[in-house]
Amino acid sequence: MANESLNNSAPQLQIKFLTKQEQYAVPDFPLSVHTSIVTSELNTLINELLKESTDIKNDIEFDFLVCSQFLRTSLSEHIAEKNISTEEVIIVEYVEKYPPPEPQDCLLHDDWVSAVDVYEKWILTGCYDNTLHIWTSKGKHHLVIPGHTSPIKAVAWISMTSDTASFVSASQDQTAIIWDWNIMENSVDCIHVCRGHERGLEAVSINYDKTIMATGAWDTMLKIWSTANQDENEDGESSSKRLKSEHGKTRVPKRTMKGHKEAISGVVWSDKTEIITSSWDHTMKIWDSELGGIKHELAGNKSFFDLDYSPLTRTVITASADRHIRLYDPRSTEGTLVKAIFTSHTQWVQSVRWSPVDETLFISGAYDNEMKLWDTRSPKAPLFDLSGHEDKVLCCNWSNPKFMVSGGADNTVRIFKSKHIVR
């Protein structure tokens, strides 16, 4: 009895549970709980309610959202931070907790892995020893591809059928090369050498219909190129006049766009004609690829090393020199363009990638040897640290929803299997 009266004297508040996952719905009447309640206690409470009102017999682990953010402290601390009145009934939304990604394979290379892209079961990697590699997601090495004369900084699949594929590699040797891969014969041809940048390339991105690509480099220029295999009459230059290089024909850019003051570190298409770039000059720029001009500029306070755009939410995440990841809404007209800051890495963040299927999830890789899985509703802590690298993480990729992939200065690519939950 003494214990019960003690509990009654503790400050109480009223909560109401809510979920969008209908299989876990419980009656939505208000409940009185003590203000210092934490996630583990809410989990116990919701599982008791589920057993009473549904056929679910096993405990399920949930995450709890209050005011659109995951509860990571006690409820009283959380609502104090959000300036919510304790007089009101607090809506507590719950979602099934995201399962931990499982480490799969470790792909061993001879040098730093600085670029990675995944298409279905195929993993394309680029290294500091100037080579490209093709692997399966199960860890089988298919091909090593020489051709560049300096480290490779970015790779991207362009297209794939059951028999053939094409992809591009961008290198510090000032070129991007478009390759054709005969999957049946497991042989590659260098189709075009894209020449035009005056310094090393850092980034490449393929547009939505795979017909053109954009590259960014240390010469501060953004260039647009055709990805077509056959020769096109580019910039009025006839095919016969075009230089035939040692392997593959030289391709010239369709367009060059100037605007950044320092190296372009990241390039991403945000719709059919729009490109967003990040730069060491502390800015992001939004470009019109057809008109060739800057539509919009976003100023940061440190050098940007990478960015990614989510077509699901139309927002941008950035990696930068101050250890923080920022979420921008470039179309925002109210308040600040930075909608959230994610802090957990202890060194420079080098790479960020959105989930292709879940609008709240993304991964990041940093110089602290960690890849992390984040939820935009939990800015203060990642969902999981995906450990394994023994040196700097230089690149990451989540193009295939099933695999989170990262490459590092420990000469490895690490693959984590992600389990997608339907929310």
Short mmCIF file of C-alpha atoms in Angstrom, two decimals:
data_model
loop_
_atom_site.label_atom_id
_atom_site.label_comp_id
_atom_site.label_asym_id
_atom_site.label_seq_id
_atom_site.Cartn_x
_atom_site.Cartn_y
_atom_site.Cartn_z
CA MET A 1 0.00 0.00 0.00
CA ALA A 2 2.80 2.39 0.90
CA ASN A 3 4.29 1.85 -2.52
CA GLU A 4 0.99 2.61 -4.25
CA SER A 5 0.45 5.88 -2.38
CA LEU A 6 4.03 6.84 -3.19
CA ASN A 7 3.30 6.29 -6.84
CA ASN A 8 0.15 8.38 -6.60
CA SER A 9 2.07 11.30 -5.21
CA ALA A 10 4.47 11.26 -8.19
CA PRO A 11 3.50 13.83 -10.85
CA GLN A 12 1.18 12.27 -13.42
CA LEU A 13 0.15 13.21 -16.90
CA GLN A 14 -2.31 11.86 -19.41
CA ILE A 15 -1.22 10.15 -22.62
CA LYS A 16 -3.09 8.65 -25.53
CA PHE A 17 -1.52 5.96 -27.74
CA LEU A 18 -1.75 6.20 -31.51
CA THR A 19 -0.26 4.14 -34.36
CA LYS A 20 -0.43 4.05 -38.14
CA GLN A 21 0.37 0.32 -38.08
CA GLU A 22 -3.18 -0.95 -37.77
CA GLN A 23 -2.18 -4.48 -36.74
CA TYR A 24 -0.84 -2.95 -33.50
CA ALA A 25 -3.72 -0.61 -32.73
CA VAL A 26 -4.93 -0.46 -29.10
CA PRO A 27 -7.94 1.40 -27.63
CA ASP A 28 -7.24 5.13 -27.71
CA PHE A 29 -8.58 6.13 -24.30
CA PRO A 30 -6.34 8.42 -22.18
CA LEU A 31 -4.06 6.77 -19.62
CA SER A 32 -2.41 8.31 -16.56
CA VAL A 33 1.33 7.70 -16.33
CA HIS A 34 4.10 9.17 -14.19
CA THR A 35 5.96 12.00 -15.93
CA SER A 36 9.36 10.30 -15.68
CA ILE A 37 8.20 7.31 -17.78
CA VAL A 38 10.81 6.12 -20.33
CA THR A 39 10.66 4.05 -23.53
CA SER A 40 11.15 0.66 -21.83
CA GLU A 41 8.17 1.30 -19.53
CA LEU A 42 6.03 2.50 -22.43
CA ASN A 43 6.95 -0.71 -24.25
CA THR A 44 5.78 -2.81 -21.30
CA LEU A 45 2.53 -0.84 -21.15
CA ILE A 46 1.75 -1.07 -24.87
CA ASN A 47 2.52 -4.81 -24.97
CA GLU A 48 0.12 -5.40 -22.04
CA LEU A 49 -2.58 -3.47 -23.90
CA LEU A 50 -1.89 -5.44 -27.09
CA LYS A 51 -2.26 -8.77 -25.27
CA GLU A 52 -5.56 -7.62 -23.79
CA SER A 53 -7.08 -6.25 -26.98
CA THR A 54 -5.53 -8.29 -29.84
CA ASP A 55 -4.33 -11.82 -30.67
CA ILE A 56 -0.69 -10.77 -30.36
CA LYS A 57 0.98 -12.86 -27.67
CA ASN A 58 4.68 -12.12 -28.18
CA ASP A 59 6.31 -8.91 -27.03
CA ILE A 60 7.09 -6.44 -29.81
CA GLU A 61 9.61 -3.67 -29.43
CA PHE A 62 8.38 -0.20 -30.36
CA ASP A 63 9.78 3.27 -30.74
CA PHE A 64 7.69 6.19 -29.46
CA LEU A 65 7.14 9.55 -31.16
CA VAL A 66 6.09 12.62 -29.24
CA CYS A 67 5.80 15.81 -31.31
CA SER A 68 7.27 14.02 -34.38
CA GLN A 69 10.48 13.08 -32.57
CA PHE A 70 11.54 9.76 -31.06
CA LEU A 71 11.55 9.63 -27.28
CA ARG A 72 15.18 9.22 -26.18
CA THR A 73 14.85 10.68 -22.65
CA SER A 74 12.10 10.57 -20.03
CA LEU A 75 8.73 11.87 -21.19
CA SER A 76 8.94 14.89 -18.84
CA GLU A 77 12.35 15.95 -20.25
CA HIS A 78 11.13 15.48 -23.81
CA ILE A 79 7.98 17.57 -23.42
CA ALA A 80 9.84 20.25 -21.46
CA GLU A 81 12.23 20.59 -24.38
CA LYS A 82 9.28 20.83 -26.77
CA ASN A 83 7.42 23.33 -24.54
CA ILE A 84 4.30 21.20 -24.30
CA SER A 85 1.86 21.73 -21.48
CA THR A 86 1.53 18.81 -19.09
CA GLU A 87 -2.13 19.80 -18.67
CA GLU A 88 -2.93 18.50 -22.15
CA VAL A 89 -3.35 14.86 -23.16
CA ILE A 90 -0.03 13.95 -24.79
CA ILE A 91 -0.34 11.97 -28.02
CA VAL A 92 2.26 9.19 -28.05
CA GLU A 93 2.63 7.61 -31.48
CA TYR A 94 4.31 4.21 -31.60
CA VAL A 95 5.99 2.38 -34.49
CA GLU A 96 7.62 -1.00 -34.61
CA LYS A 97 11.32 -0.55 -33.84
CA TYR A 98 13.58 -0.84 -36.89
CA PRO A 99 15.50 -4.15 -36.72
CA PRO A 100 19.30 -3.96 -36.54
CA PRO A 101 20.96 -4.37 -39.97
CA GLU A 102 22.97 -7.59 -40.17
CA PRO A 103 26.62 -7.55 -41.27
CA GLN A 104 26.98 -9.71 -44.39
CA ASP A 105 30.21 -9.69 -46.37
CA CYS A 106 33.52 -7.90 -46.36
CA LEU A 107 34.96 -7.40 -49.88
CA LEU A 108 38.76 -7.12 -49.83
CA HIS A 109 40.51 -4.72 -52.21
CA ASP A 110 44.18 -3.81 -52.74
CA ASP A 111 43.76 -0.12 -51.91
CA TRP A 112 41.36 2.44 -50.45
CA VAL A 113 37.77 2.05 -51.70
CA SER A 114 36.58 5.56 -52.51
CA ALA A 115 33.47 4.89 -54.63
CA VAL A 116 30.63 2.36 -54.56
CA ASP A 117 27.29 1.93 -56.34
CA VAL A 118 24.81 -0.95 -56.17
CA TYR A 119 22.33 -2.07 -58.82
CA GLU A 120 20.17 -5.05 -57.84
CA LYS A 121 22.73 -7.77 -56.96
CA TRP A 122 25.76 -6.06 -58.56
CA ILE A 123 28.23 -3.90 -56.63
CA LEU A 124 30.56 -1.57 -58.52
CA THR A 125 33.58 -0.21 -56.64
CA GLY A 126 36.34 2.29 -57.46
CA CYS A 127 39.73 2.44 -55.76
CA TYR A 128 42.76 4.60 -55.11
CA ASP A 129 44.91 2.18 -57.18
CA ASN A 130 42.98 3.43 -60.28
CA THR A 131 41.00 0.18 -60.68
CA LEU A 132 37.28 -0.61 -60.85
CA HIS A 133 35.76 -3.84 -59.56
CA ILE A 134 32.46 -5.65 -60.07
CA TRP A 135 31.17 -7.93 -57.30
CA THR A 136 27.94 -9.71 -56.44
CA SER A 137 26.12 -8.79 -53.25
CA LYS A 138 27.07 -12.27 -51.99
CA GLY A 139 30.73 -11.27 -52.11
CA LYS A 140 31.87 -12.94 -55.36
CA HIS A 141 34.48 -10.94 -57.30
CA HIS A 142 33.64 -10.83 -61.02
CA LEU A 143 36.00 -8.42 -62.68
CA VAL A 144 38.85 -5.97 -62.15
CA ILE A 145 38.93 -3.09 -64.65
CA PRO A 146 42.05 -0.99 -65.25
CA GLY A 147 41.85 2.14 -67.41
CA HIS A 148 42.17 5.24 -65.27
CA THR A 149 45.57 6.74 -64.43
CA SER A 150 44.61 8.25 -61.03
CA PRO A 151 42.36 7.33 -58.09
CA ILE A 152 38.65 6.85 -58.83
CA LYS A 153 36.40 9.15 -56.80
CA ALA A 154 32.88 8.29 -58.03
CA VAL A 155 31.05 5.51 -59.87
CA ALA A 156 27.47 5.07 -61.08
CA TRP A 157 25.50 2.40 -62.90
CA ILE A 158 23.78 3.82 -65.98
CA SER A 159 21.66 0.94 -67.28
CA MET A 160 21.32 -2.81 -67.03
CA THR A 161 19.59 -5.65 -68.88
CA SER A 162 20.01 -9.38 -68.28
CA ASP A 163 22.90 -9.48 -70.81
CA THR A 164 24.61 -6.10 -70.71
CA ALA A 165 25.18 -3.12 -68.46
CA SER A 166 26.76 0.29 -68.72
CA PHE A 167 28.35 2.38 -65.98
CA VAL A 168 30.55 5.42 -65.50
CA SER A 169 33.66 6.04 -63.42
CA ALA A 170 35.00 9.50 -62.51
CA SER A 171 38.65 9.92 -61.62
CA GLN A 172 41.27 12.37 -60.41
CA ASP A 173 42.85 11.88 -63.87
CA GLN A 174 40.37 14.56 -65.07
CA THR A 175 38.23 12.10 -67.05
CA ALA A 176 34.98 10.19 -66.67
CA ILE A 177 34.82 6.92 -68.59
CA ILE A 178 31.62 5.29 -69.84
CA TRP A 179 31.95 1.50 -69.92
CA ASP A 180 29.95 -1.33 -71.49
CA TRP A 181 29.90 -4.65 -69.64
CA ASN A 182 28.91 -7.84 -71.43
CA ILE A 183 27.55 -9.78 -68.46
CA MET A 184 27.41 -13.12 -70.29
CA GLU A 185 31.05 -12.94 -71.43
CA ASN A 186 32.12 -10.94 -68.35
CA SER A 187 34.12 -8.48 -70.45
CA VAL A 188 34.14 -4.68 -70.52
CA ASP A 189 34.73 -2.10 -73.23
CA CYS A 190 35.65 1.51 -72.69
CA ILE A 191 33.08 3.29 -74.89
CA HIS A 192 33.71 6.99 -74.25
CA VAL A 193 36.32 8.99 -72.39
CA CYS A 194 34.66 12.22 -71.24
CA ARG A 195 37.24 15.01 -71.39
CA GLY A 196 36.71 18.63 -70.46
CA HIS A 197 37.47 19.08 -66.77
CA GLU A 198 40.80 20.72 -66.02
CA ARG A 199 41.27 19.13 -62.61
CA GLY A 200 40.31 15.87 -60.90
CA LEU A 201 36.66 14.76 -60.80
CA GLU A 202 34.92 14.25 -57.45
CA ALA A 203 31.28 13.40 -58.25
CA VAL A 204 28.99 11.98 -60.91
CA SER A 205 25.20 11.59 -61.07
CA ILE A 206 22.94 10.04 -63.74
CA ASN A 207 19.60 11.72 -64.49
CA TYR A 208 16.21 10.03 -64.09
CA ASP A 209 15.87 8.70 -67.65
CA LYS A 210 19.57 7.67 -67.78
CA THR A 211 20.27 9.74 -70.91
CA ILE A 212 22.57 12.36 -69.45
CA MET A 213 24.94 12.66 -66.50
CA ALA A 214 26.48 15.48 -64.52
CA THR A 215 30.03 15.66 -63.16
CA GLY A 216 31.62 17.97 -60.60
CA ALA A 217 35.34 18.53 -60.18
CA TRP A 218 38.17 20.41 -58.49
CA ASP A 219 38.11 22.92 -61.38
CA THR A 220 34.82 24.17 -59.77
CA MET A 221 32.86 23.34 -62.95
CA LEU A 222 29.64 21.37 -63.33
CA LYS A 223 29.49 19.60 -66.70
CA ILE A 224 26.66 17.78 -68.47
CA TRP A 225 27.36 14.81 -70.78
CA SER A 226 25.39 12.37 -72.88
CA THR A 227 25.42 8.76 -71.65
CA ALA A 228 24.42 7.39 -75.08
CA ASN A 229 26.62 4.63 -76.49
CA GLN A 230 26.51 5.81 -80.09
CA ASP A 231 28.19 9.00 -81.17
CA GLU A 232 26.12 12.13 -81.11
CA ASN A 233 26.84 15.34 -82.88
CA GLU A 234 27.85 17.16 -79.73
CA ASP A 235 28.45 20.90 -79.72
CA GLY A 236 28.56 20.98 -83.50
CA GLU A 237 31.61 18.75 -83.62
CA SER A 238 31.45 16.02 -86.27
CA SER A 239 32.29 12.44 -85.29
CA SER A 240 35.07 12.18 -87.85
CA LYS A 241 36.83 15.18 -86.33
CA ARG A 242 36.61 13.86 -82.81
CA LEU A 243 39.83 12.47 -81.41
CA LYS A 244 40.13 8.73 -81.15
CA SER A 245 41.90 8.09 -77.85
CA GLU A 246 43.82 4.92 -77.01
CA HIS A 247 40.60 3.20 -76.05
CA GLY A 248 37.14 4.63 -76.49
CA LYS A 249 36.26 7.86 -78.22
CA THR A 250 36.72 11.23 -76.57
CA ARG A 251 33.39 12.77 -75.65
CA VAL A 252 33.00 16.47 -74.98
CA PRO A 253 30.47 17.99 -72.57
CA LYS A 254 27.06 19.14 -73.78
CA ARG A 255 27.19 22.02 -71.33
CA THR A 256 29.55 23.57 -68.76
CA MET A 257 28.15 25.52 -65.81
CA LYS A 258 30.21 27.87 -63.70
CA GLY A 259 29.28 29.25 -60.26
CA HIS A 260 31.18 27.52 -57.45
CA LYS A 261 34.37 29.07 -56.12
CA GLU A 262 35.96 25.83 -54.91
CA ALA A 263 35.79 22.11 -55.68
CA ILE A 264 32.38 20.51 -56.28
CA SER A 265 32.13 17.60 -53.83
CA GLY A 266 28.66 16.22 -54.55
CA VAL A 267 26.21 16.18 -57.46
CA VAL A 268 22.63 14.87 -57.49
CA TRP A 269 19.68 15.22 -59.89
CA SER A 270 16.55 16.41 -58.09
CA ASP A 271 14.23 16.23 -61.11
CA LYS A 272 14.39 15.95 -64.91
CA THR A 273 16.31 19.19 -65.40
CA GLU A 274 17.39 20.20 -61.90
CA ILE A 275 20.76 19.42 -60.32
CA ILE A 276 21.90 20.16 -56.77
CA THR A 277 25.62 20.46 -56.05
CA SER A 278 27.63 20.74 -52.84
CA SER A 279 31.05 22.35 -52.64
CA TRP A 280 34.08 23.05 -50.51
CA ASP A 281 33.10 26.73 -50.89
CA HIS A 282 30.47 26.24 -48.10
CA THR A 283 27.53 26.47 -50.54
CA MET A 284 24.98 24.25 -52.22
CA LYS A 285 23.62 25.39 -55.56
CA ILE A 286 20.49 24.36 -57.43
CA TRP A 287 20.97 24.47 -61.21
CA ASP A 288 18.73 24.37 -64.26
CA SER A 289 20.53 21.95 -66.58
CA GLU A 290 18.63 23.14 -69.66
CA LEU A 291 18.99 26.87 -69.14
CA GLY A 292 22.46 26.40 -67.71
CA GLY A 293 22.04 28.75 -64.78
CA ILE A 294 21.79 28.79 -60.99
CA LYS A 295 18.20 28.83 -59.70
CA HIS A 296 18.98 29.01 -56.01
CA GLU A 297 21.88 29.00 -53.56
CA LEU A 298 22.06 27.69 -49.99
CA ALA A 299 24.91 28.90 -47.80
CA GLY A 300 26.44 26.60 -45.17
CA ASN A 301 29.02 27.40 -42.52
CA LYS A 302 31.61 24.73 -43.40
CA SER A 303 32.84 22.88 -46.47
CA PHE A 304 30.33 20.35 -47.79
CA PHE A 305 31.79 16.92 -48.66
CA ASP A 306 28.66 15.21 -49.98
CA LEU A 307 24.91 15.49 -50.35
CA ASP A 308 21.93 13.33 -51.29
CA TYR A 309 18.40 14.15 -52.39
CA SER A 310 15.28 12.17 -51.44
CA PRO A 311 12.55 12.13 -54.10
CA LEU A 312 10.22 10.80 -51.35
CA THR A 313 10.41 13.96 -49.20
CA ARG A 314 12.12 16.35 -51.65
CA THR A 315 14.71 17.16 -49.01
CA VAL A 316 18.51 17.14 -48.99
CA ILE A 317 21.00 15.75 -46.46
CA THR A 318 24.58 17.01 -46.37
CA ALA A 319 27.89 15.77 -44.98
CA SER A 320 30.39 18.37 -43.89
CA ALA A 321 33.66 19.23 -42.19
CA ASP A 322 32.10 19.95 -38.78
CA ARG A 323 30.98 16.33 -38.01
CA HIS A 324 27.30 17.25 -38.41
CA ILE A 325 24.78 16.02 -40.95
CA ARG A 326 22.13 18.57 -41.88
CA LEU A 327 18.68 18.12 -43.37
CA TYR A 328 17.67 20.93 -45.73
CA ASP A 329 14.35 21.67 -47.33
CA PRO A 330 15.46 23.72 -50.35
CA ARG A 331 11.87 24.72 -51.11
CA SER A 332 11.12 25.96 -47.62
CA THR A 333 9.72 29.48 -47.49
CA GLU A 334 9.28 29.64 -43.72
CA GLY A 335 12.05 29.91 -41.16
CA THR A 336 15.41 28.29 -41.61
CA LEU A 337 16.24 25.99 -44.52
CA VAL A 338 18.03 23.64 -42.08
CA LYS A 339 15.26 21.46 -40.66
CA ALA A 340 17.40 19.20 -38.47
CA ILE A 341 21.02 18.59 -37.42
CA PHE A 342 22.27 15.04 -36.72
CA THR A 343 25.26 14.74 -34.45
CA SER A 344 27.02 11.54 -33.44
CA HIS A 345 30.08 11.19 -35.67
CA THR A 346 33.30 12.35 -34.04
CA GLN A 347 35.18 13.16 -37.28
CA TRP A 348 34.48 14.58 -40.76
CA VAL A 349 31.38 13.05 -42.37
CA GLN A 350 32.35 11.97 -45.87
CA SER A 351 29.25 10.37 -47.38
CA VAL A 352 25.45 10.37 -46.91
CA ARG A 353 22.71 8.38 -48.68
CA TRP A 354 18.92 8.24 -48.28
CA SER A 355 16.97 5.00 -48.14
CA PRO A 356 15.26 4.54 -51.53
CA VAL A 357 12.07 3.23 -49.90
CA ASP A 358 11.71 4.73 -46.41
CA GLU A 359 11.38 8.49 -46.28
CA THR A 360 12.80 8.86 -42.76
CA LEU A 361 15.93 6.69 -43.03
CA PHE A 362 19.47 7.45 -44.24
CA ILE A 363 23.04 6.27 -43.74
CA SER A 364 26.29 8.18 -43.24
CA GLY A 365 29.98 7.30 -43.37
CA ALA A 366 32.76 9.25 -41.66
CA TYR A 367 36.45 9.49 -40.84
CA ASP A 368 35.69 7.98 -37.38
CA ASN A 369 35.55 4.51 -39.10
CA GLU A 370 31.77 4.28 -38.61
CA MET A 371 28.78 3.97 -40.87
CA LYS A 372 25.57 4.95 -39.06
CA LEU A 373 21.88 4.37 -39.76
CA TRP A 374 19.70 7.36 -38.94
CA ASP A 375 16.02 8.19 -38.68
CA THR A 376 15.14 11.83 -39.33
CA ARG A 377 12.90 11.67 -36.23
CA SER A 378 15.91 10.99 -34.00
CA PRO A 379 18.46 13.78 -34.56
CA LYS A 380 20.34 13.29 -31.29
CA ALA A 381 21.25 9.64 -31.78
CA PRO A 382 21.48 7.24 -34.73
CA LEU A 383 19.33 4.11 -34.75
CA PHE A 384 22.46 1.94 -35.15
CA ASP A 385 26.23 2.19 -35.47
CA LEU A 386 27.22 -0.12 -38.34
CA SER A 387 30.73 -0.91 -37.18
CA GLY A 388 33.37 -2.98 -38.92
CA HIS A 389 35.68 -0.63 -40.80
CA GLU A 390 39.13 -0.27 -39.27
CA ASP A 391 39.88 3.03 -41.00
CA LYS A 392 38.05 6.02 -42.51
CA VAL A 393 34.74 5.38 -44.29
CA LEU A 394 35.05 7.13 -47.66
CA CYS A 395 31.77 6.23 -49.40
CA CYS A 396 28.42 4.60 -48.77
CA ASN A 397 25.44 3.49 -50.86
CA TRP A 398 21.84 2.35 -50.32
CA SER A 399 20.53 2.12 -53.92
CA ASN A 400 19.27 -1.41 -53.32
CA PRO A 401 16.86 -1.24 -50.33
CA LYS A 402 18.19 -4.61 -49.09
CA PHE A 403 21.83 -3.59 -48.71
CA MET A 404 23.68 -0.78 -46.96
CA VAL A 405 27.17 -0.74 -48.41
CA SER A 406 30.28 1.25 -47.44
CA GLY A 407 33.86 1.49 -48.68
CA GLY A 408 36.85 2.60 -46.67
CA ALA A 409 40.53 3.32 -46.23
CA ASP A 410 40.90 -0.17 -44.72
CA ASN A 411 40.69 -1.46 -48.35
CA THR A 412 37.31 -3.10 -47.73
CA VAL A 413 33.67 -2.84 -48.70
CA ARG A 414 31.27 -3.79 -45.91
CA ILE A 415 27.75 -5.00 -46.66
CA PHE A 416 24.90 -4.82 -44.15
CA LYS A 417 21.57 -6.44 -44.88
CA SER A 418 18.65 -4.19 -44.01
CA LYS A 419 15.23 -5.55 -43.18
CA HIS A 420 12.57 -3.27 -44.51
CA ILE A 421 9.48 -2.93 -42.33
CA VAL A 422 6.25 -1.84 -43.91
CA ARG A 423 5.21 1.13 -41.82
#
